Amino acid sequence: MKKILKKIIKFLLILLIFTNLVEGKQLNIPDKPKKIYPVNDYAGVLSHIQIQKLNERLIQYSKKTSTEILISIVRDLYGEDPNFLASKWGNKWHIGKKYKNNGIIILLSINDKKISIQNGYGIEPYLTDFTTRRIIQKIKPFLKKNLYYEAIDISIKEIFRIMKNEYINKENKKNHFSKWNLAFSISVFLIIFFFLCLCKKGIEPSSLNILFLTNILFKKKYSDNEDSFDGFGEGGNFGGGGSCENW
């Protein structure tokens, strides 16, 4: 009886080892894309419109603050630790600015029902382990109902609220201000020049002509959000803390 039991155990062990060798999968972090967008849905749980909406908000936030928030959604972790994987992902893709390390990774695994929020070192003083845990607790009810868009939407809103005005992108603001001053000066000069030319020719410049010219010169005044997006990934370092939980 003991010999039979030993043979059965031995057979099961061999079968288990063989199964692991055949089916042994692991989640390999994708290579860094040429252009990194905020939302990366490898599980296909978000619609195109939902991805577009989230991308627009996160790109706008990045332009304003320089903080880069990457959403990574996978189907399975294959036994990988979500915290380690999220930090590794952030380091591999260099999420965040090089000298600010202000990147944030939100990693979701659909089959494992796990979520991890990991921070770059520069984010640690603002988005602590405690606050990330509270965010996860708040979105758990939505994740349990497979409302992934709603959960992500709430989580980034909470991050915006907690971060407030930290890491305001002063450099971009300064460049935008100087470009606007130059454009304004040129525009004023052209309007005055146009006005003087009309006066010399004895033509009475109408308000309609001036308004038409002004509209042409200033039509792009509020088109800052339409600027080209260069993508995330300038060189942030991760390991600044975060949280992971099941839902």
PDB file of C-alpha atoms in Angstrom:
ATOM      1  CA  MET A   1       0.000   0.000   0.000  1.00  0.00           C
ATOM      2  CA  LYS A   2       2.849   2.358   0.917  1.00  0.00           C
ATOM      3  CA  LYS A   3       4.654   1.545  -2.334  1.00  0.00           C
ATOM      4  CA  ILE A   4       1.524   2.271  -4.339  1.00  0.00           C
ATOM      5  CA  LEU A   5       1.036   5.577  -2.463  1.00  0.00           C
ATOM      6  CA  LYS A   6       4.654   6.576  -3.109  1.00  0.00           C
ATOM      7  CA  LYS A   7       4.264   5.770  -6.805  1.00  0.00           C
ATOM      8  CA  ILE A   8       1.108   7.892  -6.983  1.00  0.00           C
ATOM      9  CA  ILE A   9       2.821  10.830  -5.240  1.00  0.00           C
ATOM     10  CA  LYS A  10       5.853  10.470  -7.497  1.00  0.00           C
ATOM     11  CA  PHE A  11       3.625  10.387 -10.561  1.00  0.00           C
ATOM     12  CA  LEU A  12       1.744  13.503  -9.433  1.00  0.00           C
ATOM     13  CA  LEU A  13       4.990  15.362  -8.802  1.00  0.00           C
ATOM     14  CA  ILE A  14       6.317  14.458 -12.235  1.00  0.00           C
ATOM     15  CA  LEU A  15       3.019  15.494 -13.787  1.00  0.00           C
ATOM     16  CA  LEU A  16       3.095  18.826 -11.926  1.00  0.00           C
ATOM     17  CA  ILE A  17       6.662  19.558 -13.026  1.00  0.00           C
ATOM     18  CA  PHE A  18       5.859  18.601 -16.622  1.00  0.00           C
ATOM     19  CA  THR A  19       2.744  20.792 -16.600  1.00  0.00           C
ATOM     20  CA  ASN A  20       4.728  23.776 -15.334  1.00  0.00           C
ATOM     21  CA  LEU A  21       7.351  23.250 -18.028  1.00  0.00           C
ATOM     22  CA  VAL A  22       4.768  23.038 -20.788  1.00  0.00           C
ATOM     23  CA  GLU A  23       2.393  25.700 -19.568  1.00  0.00           C
ATOM     24  CA  GLY A  24       4.921  27.795 -17.726  1.00  0.00           C
ATOM     25  CA  LYS A  25       4.082  31.286 -18.892  1.00  0.00           C
ATOM     26  CA  GLN A  26       5.266  34.604 -17.626  1.00  0.00           C
ATOM     27  CA  LEU A  27       4.212  38.139 -18.289  1.00  0.00           C
ATOM     28  CA  ASN A  28       6.879  39.901 -20.286  1.00  0.00           C
ATOM     29  CA  ILE A  29       6.664  43.676 -20.194  1.00  0.00           C
ATOM     30  CA  PRO A  30       6.314  44.923 -23.772  1.00  0.00           C
ATOM     31  CA  ASP A  31       9.210  46.817 -25.301  1.00  0.00           C
ATOM     32  CA  LYS A  32       9.014  50.568 -24.971  1.00  0.00           C
ATOM     33  CA  PRO A  33       6.934  51.934 -27.876  1.00  0.00           C
ATOM     34  CA  LYS A  34       8.255  54.766 -30.006  1.00  0.00           C
ATOM     35  CA  LYS A  35       5.379  56.871 -28.710  1.00  0.00           C
ATOM     36  CA  ILE A  36       3.921  56.030 -25.295  1.00  0.00           C
ATOM     37  CA  TYR A  37       0.289  56.945 -24.699  1.00  0.00           C
ATOM     38  CA  PRO A  38      -1.156  56.998 -21.156  1.00  0.00           C
ATOM     39  CA  VAL A  39      -3.617  54.112 -21.592  1.00  0.00           C
ATOM     40  CA  ASN A  40      -2.353  50.665 -22.614  1.00  0.00           C
ATOM     41  CA  ASP A  41      -5.182  48.119 -22.633  1.00  0.00           C
ATOM     42  CA  TYR A  42      -3.706  44.705 -23.456  1.00  0.00           C
ATOM     43  CA  ALA A  43      -6.805  42.951 -22.096  1.00  0.00           C
ATOM     44  CA  GLY A  44      -9.277  44.732 -24.367  1.00  0.00           C
ATOM     45  CA  VAL A  45     -11.704  45.740 -21.616  1.00  0.00           C
ATOM     46  CA  LEU A  46     -12.029  49.409 -22.593  1.00  0.00           C
ATOM     47  CA  SER A  47     -13.778  50.791 -25.641  1.00  0.00           C
ATOM     48  CA  HIS A  48     -12.007  53.041 -28.132  1.00  0.00           C
ATOM     49  CA  ILE A  49     -13.979  56.061 -26.899  1.00  0.00           C
ATOM     50  CA  GLN A  50     -13.117  55.311 -23.274  1.00  0.00           C
ATOM     51  CA  ILE A  51      -9.416  55.021 -24.108  1.00  0.00           C
ATOM     52  CA  GLN A  52      -9.565  58.267 -26.050  1.00  0.00           C
ATOM     53  CA  LYS A  53     -11.237  60.132 -23.178  1.00  0.00           C
ATOM     54  CA  LEU A  54      -8.724  58.882 -20.624  1.00  0.00           C
ATOM     55  CA  ASN A  55      -5.801  59.644 -22.922  1.00  0.00           C
ATOM     56  CA  GLU A  56      -6.990  63.207 -23.477  1.00  0.00           C
ATOM     57  CA  ARG A  57      -7.329  63.886 -19.763  1.00  0.00           C
ATOM     58  CA  LEU A  58      -3.995  62.336 -18.828  1.00  0.00           C
ATOM     59  CA  ILE A  59      -2.143  64.077 -21.664  1.00  0.00           C
ATOM     60  CA  GLN A  60      -3.639  67.419 -20.644  1.00  0.00           C
ATOM     61  CA  TYR A  61      -2.671  66.763 -17.023  1.00  0.00           C
ATOM     62  CA  SER A  62       0.863  65.855 -18.066  1.00  0.00           C
ATOM     63  CA  LYS A  63       1.214  69.060 -20.077  1.00  0.00           C
ATOM     64  CA  LYS A  64       0.057  71.097 -17.105  1.00  0.00           C
ATOM     65  CA  THR A  65       2.035  69.361 -14.353  1.00  0.00           C
ATOM     66  CA  SER A  66       4.685  67.266 -16.178  1.00  0.00           C
ATOM     67  CA  THR A  67       3.470  64.258 -14.110  1.00  0.00           C
ATOM     68  CA  GLU A  68       2.971  61.146 -16.242  1.00  0.00           C
ATOM     69  CA  ILE A  69       0.283  58.618 -15.259  1.00  0.00           C
ATOM     70  CA  LEU A  70       0.419  55.318 -17.156  1.00  0.00           C
ATOM     71  CA  ILE A  71      -2.534  52.905 -17.154  1.00  0.00           C
ATOM     72  CA  SER A  72      -1.542  49.306 -17.937  1.00  0.00           C
ATOM     73  CA  ILE A  73      -4.261  46.653 -18.187  1.00  0.00           C
ATOM     74  CA  VAL A  74      -3.253  43.007 -18.669  1.00  0.00           C
ATOM     75  CA  ARG A  75      -5.240  39.791 -18.840  1.00  0.00           C
ATOM     76  CA  ASP A  76      -3.066  37.733 -16.465  1.00  0.00           C
ATOM     77  CA  LEU A  77       0.004  38.210 -14.260  1.00  0.00           C
ATOM     78  CA  TYR A  78       1.062  34.547 -14.498  1.00  0.00           C
ATOM     79  CA  GLY A  79       2.157  34.558 -10.878  1.00  0.00           C
ATOM     80  CA  GLU A  80       4.153  37.804 -11.070  1.00  0.00           C
ATOM     81  CA  ASP A  81       3.992  40.196  -8.135  1.00  0.00           C
ATOM     82  CA  PRO A  82       1.904  43.195  -9.291  1.00  0.00           C
ATOM     83  CA  ASN A  83       3.875  45.750  -7.268  1.00  0.00           C
ATOM     84  CA  PHE A  84       7.197  44.540  -8.628  1.00  0.00           C
ATOM     85  CA  LEU A  85       5.808  44.310 -12.152  1.00  0.00           C
ATOM     86  CA  ALA A  86       4.329  47.827 -12.070  1.00  0.00           C
ATOM     87  CA  SER A  87       7.603  49.352 -10.812  1.00  0.00           C
ATOM     88  CA  LYS A  88       9.570  47.360 -13.381  1.00  0.00           C
ATOM     89  CA  TRP A  89       7.209  48.571 -16.106  1.00  0.00           C
ATOM     90  CA  GLY A  90       7.692  52.192 -15.034  1.00  0.00           C
ATOM     91  CA  ASN A  91      11.475  51.815 -15.064  1.00  0.00           C
ATOM     92  CA  LYS A  92      11.555  50.014 -18.417  1.00  0.00           C
ATOM     93  CA  TRP A  93       9.375  52.637 -20.119  1.00  0.00           C
ATOM     94  CA  HIS A  94      10.961  55.547 -18.179  1.00  0.00           C
ATOM     95  CA  ILE A  95       7.633  56.968 -17.097  1.00  0.00           C
ATOM     96  CA  GLY A  96       8.032  60.440 -15.571  1.00  0.00           C
ATOM     97  CA  LYS A  97      10.510  63.244 -16.040  1.00  0.00           C
ATOM     98  CA  LYS A  98      14.189  62.458 -15.685  1.00  0.00           C
ATOM     99  CA  TYR A  99      15.054  64.723 -12.770  1.00  0.00           C
ATOM    100  CA  LYS A 100      11.585  64.789 -11.193  1.00  0.00           C
ATOM    101  CA  ASN A 101      10.812  61.043 -11.160  1.00  0.00           C
ATOM    102  CA  ASN A 102       7.145  61.996 -11.156  1.00  0.00           C
ATOM    103  CA  GLY A 103       5.646  58.979 -12.849  1.00  0.00           C
ATOM    104  CA  ILE A 104       2.694  56.887 -11.644  1.00  0.00           C
ATOM    105  CA  ILE A 105       1.721  53.388 -12.820  1.00  0.00           C
ATOM    106  CA  ILE A 106      -1.768  51.971 -12.387  1.00  0.00           C
ATOM    107  CA  LEU A 107      -1.649  48.269 -13.232  1.00  0.00           C
ATOM    108  CA  LEU A 108      -4.766  46.080 -13.471  1.00  0.00           C
ATOM    109  CA  SER A 109      -4.853  42.321 -14.007  1.00  0.00           C
ATOM    110  CA  ILE A 110      -8.313  41.201 -15.075  1.00  0.00           C
ATOM    111  CA  ASN A 111      -8.090  37.437 -14.433  1.00  0.00           C
ATOM    112  CA  ASP A 112      -6.170  37.838 -11.163  1.00  0.00           C
ATOM    113  CA  LYS A 113      -8.509  40.621 -10.027  1.00  0.00           C
ATOM    114  CA  LYS A 114      -5.552  42.629  -8.733  1.00  0.00           C
ATOM    115  CA  ILE A 115      -4.672  46.287  -8.948  1.00  0.00           C
ATOM    116  CA  SER A 116      -1.406  48.017  -8.101  1.00  0.00           C
ATOM    117  CA  ILE A 117      -0.592  51.728  -7.943  1.00  0.00           C
ATOM    118  CA  GLN A 118       3.145  52.442  -7.913  1.00  0.00           C
ATOM    119  CA  ASN A 119       4.936  55.775  -7.695  1.00  0.00           C
ATOM    120  CA  GLY A 120       8.164  57.257  -8.907  1.00  0.00           C
ATOM    121  CA  TYR A 121      10.472  58.481  -6.149  1.00  0.00           C
ATOM    122  CA  GLY A 122       9.411  62.076  -6.690  1.00  0.00           C
ATOM    123  CA  ILE A 123       5.728  61.261  -6.108  1.00  0.00           C
ATOM    124  CA  GLU A 124       6.275  59.459  -2.796  1.00  0.00           C
ATOM    125  CA  PRO A 125       5.882  62.554  -0.533  1.00  0.00           C
ATOM    126  CA  TYR A 126       2.467  63.315  -2.023  1.00  0.00           C
ATOM    127  CA  LEU A 127       0.945  59.968  -2.990  1.00  0.00           C
ATOM    128  CA  THR A 128       1.763  57.733  -0.028  1.00  0.00           C
ATOM    129  CA  ASP A 129       1.049  54.053   0.588  1.00  0.00           C
ATOM    130  CA  PHE A 130      -1.906  55.094   2.739  1.00  0.00           C
ATOM    131  CA  THR A 131      -3.463  57.352   0.089  1.00  0.00           C
ATOM    132  CA  THR A 132      -3.016  54.801  -2.716  1.00  0.00           C
ATOM    133  CA  ARG A 133      -4.667  52.189  -0.500  1.00  0.00           C
ATOM    134  CA  ARG A 134      -7.607  54.527   0.050  1.00  0.00           C
ATOM    135  CA  ILE A 135      -7.942  55.075  -3.691  1.00  0.00           C
ATOM    136  CA  ILE A 136      -8.027  51.326  -4.299  1.00  0.00           C
ATOM    137  CA  GLN A 137     -10.638  50.843  -1.586  1.00  0.00           C
ATOM    138  CA  LYS A 138     -12.784  53.526  -3.200  1.00  0.00           C
ATOM    139  CA  ILE A 139     -12.762  51.937  -6.656  1.00  0.00           C
ATOM    140  CA  LYS A 140     -13.122  48.305  -5.562  1.00  0.00           C
ATOM    141  CA  PRO A 141     -16.950  48.293  -5.882  1.00  0.00           C
ATOM    142  CA  PHE A 142     -16.619  49.370  -9.520  1.00  0.00           C
ATOM    143  CA  LEU A 143     -13.943  46.784 -10.298  1.00  0.00           C
ATOM    144  CA  LYS A 144     -16.104  44.029  -8.811  1.00  0.00           C
ATOM    145  CA  LYS A 145     -18.844  45.019 -11.274  1.00  0.00           C
ATOM    146  CA  ASN A 146     -16.341  45.042 -14.173  1.00  0.00           C
ATOM    147  CA  LEU A 147     -16.753  48.815 -14.514  1.00  0.00           C
ATOM    148  CA  TYR A 148     -13.105  49.310 -15.380  1.00  0.00           C
ATOM    149  CA  TYR A 149     -13.454  52.710 -17.045  1.00  0.00           C
ATOM    150  CA  GLU A 150     -15.334  54.135 -14.083  1.00  0.00           C
ATOM    151  CA  ALA A 151     -12.738  52.716 -11.664  1.00  0.00           C
ATOM    152  CA  ILE A 152      -9.826  54.217 -13.603  1.00  0.00           C
ATOM    153  CA  ASP A 153     -11.650  57.523 -14.015  1.00  0.00           C
ATOM    154  CA  ILE A 154     -12.237  57.820 -10.269  1.00  0.00           C
ATOM    155  CA  SER A 155      -8.667  56.799  -9.444  1.00  0.00           C
ATOM    156  CA  ILE A 156      -7.105  59.483 -11.641  1.00  0.00           C
ATOM    157  CA  LYS A 157      -9.522  62.092 -10.280  1.00  0.00           C
ATOM    158  CA  GLU A 158      -8.385  61.169  -6.766  1.00  0.00           C
ATOM    159  CA  ILE A 159      -4.738  61.435  -7.833  1.00  0.00           C
ATOM    160  CA  PHE A 160      -5.404  64.867  -9.354  1.00  0.00           C
ATOM    161  CA  ARG A 161      -7.055  65.960  -6.110  1.00  0.00           C
ATOM    162  CA  ILE A 162      -4.261  64.648  -3.884  1.00  0.00           C
ATOM    163  CA  MET A 163      -1.478  66.041  -6.046  1.00  0.00           C
ATOM    164  CA  LYS A 164      -3.250  69.411  -6.424  1.00  0.00           C
ATOM    165  CA  ASN A 165      -0.796  71.783  -8.114  1.00  0.00           C
ATOM    166  CA  GLU A 166       2.410  69.855  -7.468  1.00  0.00           C
ATOM    167  CA  TYR A 167       4.914  69.694 -10.329  1.00  0.00           C
ATOM    168  CA  ILE A 168       3.388  72.533 -12.318  1.00  0.00           C
ATOM    169  CA  ASN A 169       5.146  72.536 -15.668  1.00  0.00           C
ATOM    170  CA  LYS A 170       6.677  76.013 -15.319  1.00  0.00           C
ATOM    171  CA  GLU A 171       8.986  75.546 -18.284  1.00  0.00           C
ATOM    172  CA  ASN A 172       6.145  74.940 -20.702  1.00  0.00           C
ATOM    173  CA  LYS A 173       4.174  77.782 -19.161  1.00  0.00           C
ATOM    174  CA  LYS A 174       7.122  80.150 -19.623  1.00  0.00           C
ATOM    175  CA  ASN A 175       7.680  79.077 -23.221  1.00  0.00           C
ATOM    176  CA  HIS A 176       3.987  79.444 -23.991  1.00  0.00           C
ATOM    177  CA  PHE A 177       3.978  82.918 -22.429  1.00  0.00           C
ATOM    178  CA  SER A 178       6.982  84.108 -24.429  1.00  0.00           C
ATOM    179  CA  LYS A 179       5.575  82.716 -27.695  1.00  0.00           C
ATOM    180  CA  TRP A 180       2.236  84.391 -27.001  1.00  0.00           C
ATOM    181  CA  ASN A 181       3.963  87.735 -26.332  1.00  0.00           C
ATOM    182  CA  LEU A 182       5.860  87.482 -29.617  1.00  0.00           C
ATOM    183  CA  ALA A 183       2.720  86.552 -31.559  1.00  0.00           C
ATOM    184  CA  PHE A 184       0.784  89.378 -29.900  1.00  0.00           C
ATOM    185  CA  SER A 185       3.475  91.963 -30.752  1.00  0.00           C
ATOM    186  CA  ILE A 186       3.617  90.870 -34.383  1.00  0.00           C
ATOM    187  CA  SER A 187      -0.172  90.904 -34.612  1.00  0.00           C
ATOM    188  CA  VAL A 188      -0.439  94.428 -33.217  1.00  0.00           C
ATOM    189  CA  PHE A 189       2.265  95.610 -35.632  1.00  0.00           C
ATOM    190  CA  LEU A 190       0.444  94.094 -38.616  1.00  0.00           C
ATOM    191  CA  ILE A 191      -2.879  95.622 -37.596  1.00  0.00           C
ATOM    192  CA  ILE A 192      -1.303  99.088 -37.246  1.00  0.00           C
ATOM    193  CA  PHE A 193       0.570  98.659 -40.555  1.00  0.00           C
ATOM    194  CA  PHE A 194      -2.628  97.573 -42.312  1.00  0.00           C
ATOM    195  CA  PHE A 195      -4.517 100.511 -40.817  1.00  0.00           C
ATOM    196  CA  LEU A 196      -1.873 103.045 -41.945  1.00  0.00           C
ATOM    197  CA  CYS A 197      -1.815 101.633 -45.479  1.00  0.00           C
ATOM    198  CA  LEU A 198      -5.573 102.069 -45.759  1.00  0.00           C
ATOM    199  CA  CYS A 199      -5.349 105.610 -44.473  1.00  0.00           C
ATOM    200  CA  LYS A 200      -2.660 106.535 -47.021  1.00  0.00           C
ATOM    201  CA  LYS A 201      -4.844 105.239 -49.845  1.00  0.00           C
ATOM    202  CA  GLY A 202      -7.788 107.274 -48.576  1.00  0.00           C
ATOM    203  CA  ILE A 203      -9.746 104.188 -47.653  1.00  0.00           C
ATOM    204  CA  GLU A 204     -11.785 104.297 -44.476  1.00  0.00           C
ATOM    205  CA  PRO A 205     -11.038 101.046 -42.585  1.00  0.00           C
ATOM    206  CA  SER A 206     -14.275  99.503 -41.428  1.00  0.00           C
ATOM    207  CA  SER A 207     -14.668  97.664 -38.142  1.00  0.00           C
ATOM    208  CA  LEU A 208     -15.552  94.578 -40.197  1.00  0.00           C
ATOM    209  CA  ASN A 209     -12.163  94.587 -41.917  1.00  0.00           C
ATOM    210  CA  ILE A 210     -10.315  95.008 -38.631  1.00  0.00           C
ATOM    211  CA  LEU A 211     -12.381  92.257 -37.008  1.00  0.00           C
ATOM    212  CA  PHE A 212     -11.693  89.923 -39.939  1.00  0.00           C
ATOM    213  CA  LEU A 213      -7.959  90.521 -39.707  1.00  0.00           C
ATOM    214  CA  THR A 214      -7.985  90.096 -35.934  1.00  0.00           C
ATOM    215  CA  ASN A 215      -9.820  86.782 -36.194  1.00  0.00           C
ATOM    216  CA  ILE A 216      -7.203  85.454 -38.608  1.00  0.00           C
ATOM    217  CA  LEU A 217      -4.331  86.518 -36.371  1.00  0.00           C
ATOM    218  CA  PHE A 218      -5.835  85.290 -33.117  1.00  0.00           C
ATOM    219  CA  LYS A 219      -7.795  82.212 -34.226  1.00  0.00           C
ATOM    220  CA  LYS A 220      -5.254  79.889 -32.569  1.00  0.00           C
ATOM    221  CA  LYS A 221      -5.156  81.682 -29.251  1.00  0.00           C
ATOM    222  CA  TYR A 222      -7.002  78.907 -27.449  1.00  0.00           C
ATOM    223  CA  SER A 223      -5.685  75.922 -29.415  1.00  0.00           C
ATOM    224  CA  ASP A 224      -3.033  74.941 -26.845  1.00  0.00           C
ATOM    225  CA  ASN A 225      -4.756  71.598 -26.213  1.00  0.00           C
ATOM    226  CA  GLU A 226      -4.337  70.702 -29.898  1.00  0.00           C
ATOM    227  CA  ASP A 227      -0.545  70.797 -29.691  1.00  0.00           C
ATOM    228  CA  SER A 228       1.208  67.625 -30.766  1.00  0.00           C
ATOM    229  CA  PHE A 229       1.811  65.005 -28.094  1.00  0.00           C
ATOM    230  CA  ASP A 230       5.363  63.677 -28.005  1.00  0.00           C
ATOM    231  CA  GLY A 231       4.561  60.751 -25.735  1.00  0.00           C
ATOM    232  CA  PHE A 232       5.579  59.699 -22.236  1.00  0.00           C
ATOM    233  CA  GLY A 233       8.912  58.294 -21.156  1.00  0.00           C
ATOM    234  CA  GLU A 234      11.772  60.707 -20.480  1.00  0.00           C
ATOM    235  CA  GLY A 235      13.351  58.839 -17.585  1.00  0.00           C
ATOM    236  CA  GLY A 236      11.565  58.484 -14.254  1.00  0.00           C
ATOM    237  CA  ASN A 237      12.810  56.081 -11.538  1.00  0.00           C
ATOM    238  CA  PHE A 238      10.384  53.870  -9.612  1.00  0.00           C
ATOM    239  CA  GLY A 239      10.409  52.313  -6.174  1.00  0.00           C
ATOM    240  CA  GLY A 240       8.843  55.153  -4.252  1.00  0.00           C
ATOM    241  CA  GLY A 241       6.069  53.102  -2.711  1.00  0.00           C
ATOM    242  CA  GLY A 242       2.470  52.245  -3.519  1.00  0.00           C
ATOM    243  CA  SER A 243      -0.202  49.665  -2.810  1.00  0.00           C
ATOM    244  CA  CYS A 244      -1.681  46.484  -4.237  1.00  0.00           C
ATOM    245  CA  GLU A 245      -4.949  44.699  -3.433  1.00  0.00           C
ATOM    246  CA  ASN A 246      -7.410  42.172  -4.803  1.00  0.00           C
ATOM    247  CA  TRP A 247     -10.938  43.172  -5.735  1.00  0.00           C
TER     248      TRP A 247
END
